[in-house]
Amino acid sequence: MAKHKRVSFSEQNLVLDEIDQYYRNIEASTRFYFSLSNPNADELFAGRAKTEIEYELEIISKENEHLVALNLLASVEAAFRVDYLQRCYKRKKDSLSLALRAIHVTKGNHASLDDDIFTAWKENTSSSNSIVSDLKGAFKYRHWLAHGRYWEPKLGRKYDYFSVFTLAQTVFNSFPFEGANA
């Protein structure tokens, strides 16, 4: 049996409420920047048509959604990875923990989120199957975002900030994570 180095947890995990507040702040700031209420609007948008300004706002808002959705999914991934390691370190005896420990014996800290950790949850818990399936789709979106969006994604559904936030809330409300602080 290979000895795997323990991970030192940073305790800087992103928390859903903080991510949501960030999203709301950045969206409100962006909308104000592009509004007539901005005291610098005349100077910033001189000579530009209203439709041009609205289009730029739409593009920036969509980019903000992508970036914050990426943070949400990073938070979910961290929760699963911390849970995986905590169950292994604490040597828990439930069927999920035993399955995760078996993965840890061979893969250590390099277990695949999709192939190993999600599969263990799906096979060893009854209530998580549909949520895990939804997560697999959302992580295809995360993969697309994180790797530069250079291909046309086949996601099966449309993802945006709100759909990802709702899924993340469902995950944190439904999964009995060890050591996650969402």
C-alpha atoms as an extended CHARMM CRD file, in Angstrom:
* protein
*
       182  EXT
         1         1  MET       CA              0.0000000000        0.0000000000        0.0000000000  PROA      1               0.0000000000
         2         2  ALA       CA              1.4490000000        3.3350000000       -1.0960000000  PROA      2               0.0000000000
         3         3  LYS       CA              1.8250000000        6.0830000000        1.4760000000  PROA      3               0.0000000000
         4         4  HSD       CA              0.1730000000        9.3070000000        0.2950000000  PROA      4               0.0000000000
         5         5  LYS       CA              1.0830000000       12.7280000000        1.5840000000  PROA      5               0.0000000000
         6         6  ARG       CA             -1.6510000000       14.4310000000        3.6190000000  PROA      6               0.0000000000
         7         7  VAL       CA             -3.1240000000       17.6190000000        2.2150000000  PROA      7               0.0000000000
         8         8  SER       CA             -2.9170000000       20.6870000000        4.4430000000  PROA      8               0.0000000000
         9         9  PHE       CA             -6.2670000000       22.4280000000        4.2040000000  PROA      9               0.0000000000
        10        10  SER       CA             -6.1130000000       26.1800000000        3.6460000000  PROA      10              0.0000000000
        11        11  GLU       CA             -9.5540000000       26.8780000000        5.1260000000  PROA      11              0.0000000000
        12        12  GLN       CA             -9.9690000000       29.5010000000        2.4130000000  PROA      12              0.0000000000
        13        13  ASN       CA            -12.7780000000       27.6060000000        0.7180000000  PROA      13              0.0000000000
        14        14  LEU       CA            -15.2090000000       29.8110000000       -1.1230000000  PROA      14              0.0000000000
        15        15  VAL       CA            -18.5680000000       30.0720000000        0.6450000000  PROA      15              0.0000000000
        16        16  LEU       CA            -21.7790000000       30.2240000000       -1.4110000000  PROA      16              0.0000000000
        17        17  ASP       CA            -23.2230000000       33.2600000000        0.3470000000  PROA      17              0.0000000000
        18        18  GLU       CA            -19.9800000000       35.1800000000       -0.1920000000  PROA      18              0.0000000000
        19        19  ILE       CA            -19.8580000000       34.2030000000       -3.8680000000  PROA      19              0.0000000000
        20        20  ASP       CA            -23.4860000000       35.2330000000       -4.2870000000  PROA      20              0.0000000000
        21        21  GLN       CA            -22.8450000000       38.5910000000       -2.5980000000  PROA      21              0.0000000000
        22        22  TYR       CA            -19.8490000000       39.1460000000       -4.8620000000  PROA      22              0.0000000000
        23        23  TYR       CA            -21.9710000000       38.3780000000       -7.9300000000  PROA      23              0.0000000000
        24        24  ARG       CA            -24.7110000000       40.7710000000       -6.8240000000  PROA      24              0.0000000000
        25        25  ASN       CA            -22.1690000000       43.5270000000       -6.0650000000  PROA      25              0.0000000000
        26        26  ILE       CA            -20.3500000000       43.1740000000       -9.3660000000  PROA      26              0.0000000000
        27        27  GLU       CA            -23.6220000000       43.0440000000      -11.3110000000  PROA      27              0.0000000000
        28        28  ALA       CA            -24.9840000000       46.1560000000       -9.5440000000  PROA      28              0.0000000000
        29        29  SER       CA            -21.6860000000       47.9770000000      -10.1200000000  PROA      29              0.0000000000
        30        30  THR       CA            -21.6620000000       47.0430000000      -13.7970000000  PROA      30              0.0000000000
        31        31  ARG       CA            -25.2640000000       48.1350000000      -14.2920000000  PROA      31              0.0000000000
        32        32  PHE       CA            -24.5330000000       51.4570000000      -12.5540000000  PROA      32              0.0000000000
        33        33  TYR       CA            -21.4220000000       52.0030000000      -14.6800000000  PROA      33              0.0000000000
        34        34  PHE       CA            -23.4770000000       51.6370000000      -17.8830000000  PROA      34              0.0000000000
        35        35  SER       CA            -26.4170000000       53.7340000000      -16.6290000000  PROA      35              0.0000000000
        36        36  LEU       CA            -27.2770000000       57.3870000000      -17.0260000000  PROA      36              0.0000000000
        37        37  SER       CA            -27.0010000000       57.6250000000      -13.2290000000  PROA      37              0.0000000000
        38        38  ASN       CA            -23.2350000000       57.3050000000      -13.5710000000  PROA      38              0.0000000000
        39        39  PRO       CA            -21.9150000000       60.8870000000      -13.2520000000  PROA      39              0.0000000000
        40        40  ASN       CA            -19.2830000000       60.0830000000      -15.9090000000  PROA      40              0.0000000000
        41        41  ALA       CA            -21.7450000000       58.5660000000      -18.3990000000  PROA      41              0.0000000000
        42        42  ASP       CA            -21.6160000000       61.4950000000      -20.8420000000  PROA      42              0.0000000000
        43        43  GLU       CA            -17.8380000000       61.3120000000      -21.0060000000  PROA      43              0.0000000000
        44        44  LEU       CA            -17.6110000000       57.4930000000      -21.0390000000  PROA      44              0.0000000000
        45        45  PHE       CA            -20.2060000000       56.9210000000      -23.7140000000  PROA      45              0.0000000000
        46        46  ALA       CA            -19.9100000000       60.0720000000      -25.8400000000  PROA      46              0.0000000000
        47        47  GLY       CA            -20.8530000000       59.4150000000      -29.4300000000  PROA      47              0.0000000000
        48        48  ARG       CA            -22.1350000000       55.9120000000      -28.7700000000  PROA      48              0.0000000000
        49        49  ALA       CA            -25.6740000000       54.7830000000      -29.5060000000  PROA      49              0.0000000000
        50        50  LYS       CA            -27.8220000000       53.4900000000      -26.6670000000  PROA      50              0.0000000000
        51        51  THR       CA            -27.9880000000       50.0740000000      -28.3580000000  PROA      51              0.0000000000
        52        52  GLU       CA            -24.1640000000       49.8710000000      -28.4150000000  PROA      52              0.0000000000
        53        53  ILE       CA            -23.9990000000       50.6180000000      -24.7080000000  PROA      53              0.0000000000
        54        54  GLU       CA            -26.7420000000       48.0930000000      -23.9250000000  PROA      54              0.0000000000
        55        55  TYR       CA            -24.9380000000       45.4650000000      -26.0050000000  PROA      55              0.0000000000
        56        56  GLU       CA            -21.6550000000       46.0600000000      -24.1410000000  PROA      56              0.0000000000
        57        57  LEU       CA            -23.4960000000       45.7790000000      -20.8130000000  PROA      57              0.0000000000
        58        58  GLU       CA            -25.0230000000       42.4870000000      -21.9420000000  PROA      58              0.0000000000
        59        59  ILE       CA            -21.6150000000       41.0980000000      -22.9550000000  PROA      59              0.0000000000
        60        60  ILE       CA            -19.9680000000       42.1290000000      -19.6780000000  PROA      60              0.0000000000
        61        61  SER       CA            -22.8710000000       40.7890000000      -17.5950000000  PROA      61              0.0000000000
        62        62  LYS       CA            -22.6600000000       37.4370000000      -19.3810000000  PROA      62              0.0000000000
        63        63  GLU       CA            -18.9020000000       37.2950000000      -18.7680000000  PROA      63              0.0000000000
        64        64  ASN       CA            -19.4680000000       38.0670000000      -15.0800000000  PROA      64              0.0000000000
        65        65  GLU       CA            -21.9700000000       35.1900000000      -14.9320000000  PROA      65              0.0000000000
        66        66  HSD       CA            -19.4340000000       32.7900000000      -16.4550000000  PROA      66              0.0000000000
        67        67  LEU       CA            -16.6750000000       33.8310000000      -14.0790000000  PROA      67              0.0000000000
        68        68  VAL       CA            -18.7950000000       33.6210000000      -10.9560000000  PROA      68              0.0000000000
        69        69  ALA       CA            -20.3350000000       30.3000000000      -12.0620000000  PROA      69              0.0000000000
        70        70  LEU       CA            -16.7680000000       29.0140000000      -12.3440000000  PROA      70              0.0000000000
        71        71  ASN       CA            -16.1760000000       30.1050000000       -8.7270000000  PROA      71              0.0000000000
        72        72  LEU       CA            -19.3640000000       28.3690000000       -7.6130000000  PROA      72              0.0000000000
        73        73  LEU       CA            -18.3150000000       25.1190000000       -9.2470000000  PROA      73              0.0000000000
        74        74  ALA       CA            -14.8280000000       25.4640000000       -7.7560000000  PROA      74              0.0000000000
        75        75  SER       CA            -16.4910000000       25.7300000000       -4.3550000000  PROA      75              0.0000000000
        76        76  VAL       CA            -18.5050000000       22.5730000000       -5.0020000000  PROA      76              0.0000000000
        77        77  GLU       CA            -15.3950000000       20.7380000000       -6.1930000000  PROA      77              0.0000000000
        78        78  ALA       CA            -13.4940000000       21.7970000000       -3.0790000000  PROA      78              0.0000000000
        79        79  ALA       CA            -16.3090000000       20.4920000000       -0.8650000000  PROA      79              0.0000000000
        80        80  PHE       CA            -16.1900000000       17.0750000000       -2.5440000000  PROA      80              0.0000000000
        81        81  ARG       CA            -12.3940000000       16.9080000000       -2.3960000000  PROA      81              0.0000000000
        82        82  VAL       CA            -12.2210000000       17.9910000000        1.2650000000  PROA      82              0.0000000000
        83        83  ASP       CA            -14.9450000000       15.4700000000        2.0860000000  PROA      83              0.0000000000
        84        84  TYR       CA            -13.0310000000       12.7380000000        0.2050000000  PROA      84              0.0000000000
        85        85  LEU       CA             -9.8410000000       13.4210000000        2.1170000000  PROA      85              0.0000000000
        86        86  GLN       CA            -11.5390000000       13.8900000000        5.4960000000  PROA      86              0.0000000000
        87        87  ARG       CA            -13.3640000000       10.5700000000        5.1760000000  PROA      87              0.0000000000
        88        88  CYS       CA            -10.0250000000        8.9110000000        4.3840000000  PROA      88              0.0000000000
        89        89  TYR       CA             -8.0730000000       10.6550000000        7.1440000000  PROA      89              0.0000000000
        90        90  LYS       CA            -10.7590000000        9.9670000000        9.7640000000  PROA      90              0.0000000000
        91        91  ARG       CA            -10.9930000000        6.3310000000        8.6070000000  PROA      91              0.0000000000
        92        92  LYS       CA            -14.7800000000        6.4580000000        8.6480000000  PROA      92              0.0000000000
        93        93  LYS       CA            -16.5500000000        3.0940000000        8.2980000000  PROA      93              0.0000000000
        94        94  ASP       CA            -19.7480000000        3.8620000000        6.3250000000  PROA      94              0.0000000000
        95        95  SER       CA            -19.9910000000        2.4030000000        2.8000000000  PROA      95              0.0000000000
        96        96  LEU       CA            -19.2240000000        5.7230000000        1.0750000000  PROA      96              0.0000000000
        97        97  SER       CA            -16.1480000000        6.3060000000        3.2110000000  PROA      97              0.0000000000
        98        98  LEU       CA            -14.9240000000        2.7510000000        2.6010000000  PROA      98              0.0000000000
        99        99  ALA       CA            -15.3410000000        3.2200000000       -1.1610000000  PROA      99              0.0000000000
       100       100  LEU       CA            -13.4840000000        6.5360000000       -1.0350000000  PROA      100             0.0000000000
       101       101  ARG       CA            -10.7250000000        4.9940000000        1.0760000000  PROA      101             0.0000000000
       102       102  ALA       CA            -10.3020000000        2.2340000000       -1.5040000000  PROA      102             0.0000000000
       103       103  ILE       CA             -9.8400000000        4.9200000000       -4.1620000000  PROA      103             0.0000000000
       104       104  HSD       CA             -7.3790000000        6.7490000000       -1.9150000000  PROA      104             0.0000000000
       105       105  VAL       CA             -5.2270000000        3.6310000000       -1.5590000000  PROA      105             0.0000000000
       106       106  THR       CA             -4.4920000000        3.6310000000       -5.2950000000  PROA      106             0.0000000000
       107       107  LYS       CA             -4.9150000000        7.2640000000       -6.3190000000  PROA      107             0.0000000000
       108       108  GLY       CA             -4.2550000000        9.2210000000       -3.1710000000  PROA      108             0.0000000000
       109       109  ASN       CA             -4.8620000000       12.9440000000       -3.6390000000  PROA      109             0.0000000000
       110       110  HSD       CA             -5.2070000000       12.5200000000       -7.3980000000  PROA      110             0.0000000000
       111       111  ALA       CA             -8.6410000000       10.8870000000       -7.4930000000  PROA      111             0.0000000000
       112       112  SER       CA            -10.8090000000       12.0210000000      -10.3900000000  PROA      112             0.0000000000
       113       113  LEU       CA            -13.7710000000       14.0830000000       -9.2740000000  PROA      113             0.0000000000
       114       114  ASP       CA            -16.0020000000       12.7550000000      -12.0380000000  PROA      114             0.0000000000
       115       115  ASP       CA            -14.8070000000        9.1720000000      -12.4440000000  PROA      115             0.0000000000
       116       116  ASP       CA            -13.9290000000        8.3440000000       -8.8460000000  PROA      116             0.0000000000
       117       117  ILE       CA            -15.5150000000       10.6390000000       -6.2680000000  PROA      117             0.0000000000
       118       118  PHE       CA            -18.8760000000       11.2560000000       -7.9890000000  PROA      118             0.0000000000
       119       119  THR       CA            -19.1370000000        7.5680000000       -8.8690000000  PROA      119             0.0000000000
       120       120  ALA       CA            -18.5060000000        6.5690000000       -5.2510000000  PROA      120             0.0000000000
       121       121  TRP       CA            -21.2570000000        8.9270000000       -4.0870000000  PROA      121             0.0000000000
       122       122  LYS       CA            -23.6440000000        7.6110000000       -6.7320000000  PROA      122             0.0000000000
       123       123  GLU       CA            -22.9660000000        3.9560000000       -5.9130000000  PROA      123             0.0000000000
       124       124  ASN       CA            -22.9310000000        4.2790000000       -2.1210000000  PROA      124             0.0000000000
       125       125  THR       CA            -25.7380000000        6.7020000000       -1.3270000000  PROA      125             0.0000000000
       126       126  SER       CA            -29.3620000000        6.6050000000       -2.3870000000  PROA      126             0.0000000000
       127       127  SER       CA            -30.4100000000       10.2330000000       -2.3450000000  PROA      127             0.0000000000
       128       128  SER       CA            -27.6310000000       11.7110000000       -4.4420000000  PROA      128             0.0000000000
       129       129  ASN       CA            -28.0110000000        9.9940000000       -7.8430000000  PROA      129             0.0000000000
       130       130  SER       CA            -29.9530000000       12.6940000000       -9.7070000000  PROA      130             0.0000000000
       131       131  ILE       CA            -27.8860000000       15.4800000000       -8.1560000000  PROA      131             0.0000000000
       132       132  VAL       CA            -24.6470000000       13.7220000000       -9.1330000000  PROA      132             0.0000000000
       133       133  SER       CA            -25.9440000000       13.4220000000      -12.7010000000  PROA      133             0.0000000000
       134       134  ASP       CA            -26.7190000000       17.1580000000      -12.7070000000  PROA      134             0.0000000000
       135       135  LEU       CA            -23.2430000000       17.8500000000      -11.3170000000  PROA      135             0.0000000000
       136       136  LYS       CA            -21.5730000000       15.8620000000      -14.0680000000  PROA      136             0.0000000000
       137       137  GLY       CA            -23.2740000000       18.0960000000      -16.6450000000  PROA      137             0.0000000000
       138       138  ALA       CA            -22.3840000000       21.2630000000      -14.7580000000  PROA      138             0.0000000000
       139       139  PHE       CA            -18.7590000000       20.1710000000      -14.5220000000  PROA      139             0.0000000000
       140       140  LYS       CA            -18.6500000000       19.8210000000      -18.3090000000  PROA      140             0.0000000000
       141       141  TYR       CA            -19.6030000000       23.5180000000      -18.3340000000  PROA      141             0.0000000000
       142       142  ARG       CA            -16.8600000000       24.2120000000      -15.7360000000  PROA      142             0.0000000000
       143       143  HSD       CA            -14.3570000000       22.3070000000      -17.8640000000  PROA      143             0.0000000000
       144       144  TRP       CA            -15.3220000000       24.3850000000      -20.9020000000  PROA      144             0.0000000000
       145       145  LEU       CA            -14.9550000000       27.6340000000      -18.9200000000  PROA      145             0.0000000000
       146       146  ALA       CA            -11.6900000000       26.6670000000      -17.2530000000  PROA      146             0.0000000000
       147       147  HSD       CA            -10.0220000000       25.5560000000      -20.4740000000  PROA      147             0.0000000000
       148       148  GLY       CA            -10.6140000000       28.6760000000      -22.5080000000  PROA      148             0.0000000000
       149       149  ARG       CA            -13.9340000000       27.9890000000      -24.2470000000  PROA      149             0.0000000000
       150       150  TYR       CA            -12.2150000000       27.2110000000      -27.5370000000  PROA      150             0.0000000000
       151       151  TRP       CA            -14.6300000000       24.4530000000      -28.5760000000  PROA      151             0.0000000000
       152       152  GLU       CA            -18.3830000000       24.3850000000      -29.0290000000  PROA      152             0.0000000000
       153       153  PRO       CA            -19.6290000000       22.6690000000      -25.8540000000  PROA      153             0.0000000000
       154       154  LYS       CA            -22.2150000000       19.8890000000      -25.8830000000  PROA      154             0.0000000000
       155       155  LEU       CA            -23.7250000000       20.4390000000      -22.4750000000  PROA      155             0.0000000000
       156       156  GLY       CA            -27.2460000000       19.1270000000      -22.8690000000  PROA      156             0.0000000000
       157       157  ARG       CA            -28.6560000000       22.2720000000      -21.2700000000  PROA      157             0.0000000000
       158       158  LYS       CA            -27.9300000000       25.9550000000      -20.8190000000  PROA      158             0.0000000000
       159       159  TYR       CA            -25.9530000000       27.0000000000      -17.7590000000  PROA      159             0.0000000000
       160       160  ASP       CA            -25.8020000000       30.4340000000      -16.2260000000  PROA      160             0.0000000000
       161       161  TYR       CA            -25.0350000000       31.8820000000      -12.8310000000  PROA      161             0.0000000000
       162       162  PHE       CA            -28.5120000000       31.2040000000      -11.4510000000  PROA      162             0.0000000000
       163       163  SER       CA            -28.7440000000       27.5650000000      -12.5690000000  PROA      163             0.0000000000
       164       164  VAL       CA            -25.2750000000       26.8450000000      -11.1590000000  PROA      164             0.0000000000
       165       165  PHE       CA            -26.0370000000       28.6810000000       -7.8970000000  PROA      165             0.0000000000
       166       166  THR       CA            -29.2590000000       26.6880000000       -7.4730000000  PROA      166             0.0000000000
       167       167  LEU       CA            -27.3960000000       23.4270000000       -8.1000000000  PROA      167             0.0000000000
       168       168  ALA       CA            -24.6510000000       24.4010000000       -5.6430000000  PROA      168             0.0000000000
       169       169  GLN       CA            -27.2650000000       25.2180000000       -2.9790000000  PROA      169             0.0000000000
       170       170  THR       CA            -28.9100000000       21.8510000000       -3.5880000000  PROA      170             0.0000000000
       171       171  VAL       CA            -25.5600000000       20.1020000000       -3.2200000000  PROA      171             0.0000000000
       172       172  PHE       CA            -24.6620000000       21.8320000000        0.0440000000  PROA      172             0.0000000000
       173       173  ASN       CA            -28.1520000000       21.2340000000        1.4420000000  PROA      173             0.0000000000
       174       174  SER       CA            -28.2700000000       17.5610000000        0.3880000000  PROA      174             0.0000000000
       175       175  PHE       CA            -24.8260000000       16.0670000000        0.9110000000  PROA      175             0.0000000000
       176       176  PRO       CA            -23.4700000000       15.2570000000        4.3750000000  PROA      176             0.0000000000
       177       177  PHE       CA            -19.9840000000       16.5690000000        3.7100000000  PROA      177             0.0000000000
       178       178  GLU       CA            -17.1250000000       16.0740000000        6.1540000000  PROA      178             0.0000000000
       179       179  GLY       CA            -15.2660000000       19.3330000000        6.6820000000  PROA      179             0.0000000000
       180       180  ALA       CA            -16.9330000000       21.5150000000        4.0270000000  PROA      180             0.0000000000
       181       181  ASN       CA            -17.8870000000       25.0310000000        5.0620000000  PROA      181             0.0000000000
       182       182  ALA       CA            -20.4210000000       26.1840000000        2.4960000000  PROA      182             0.0000000000
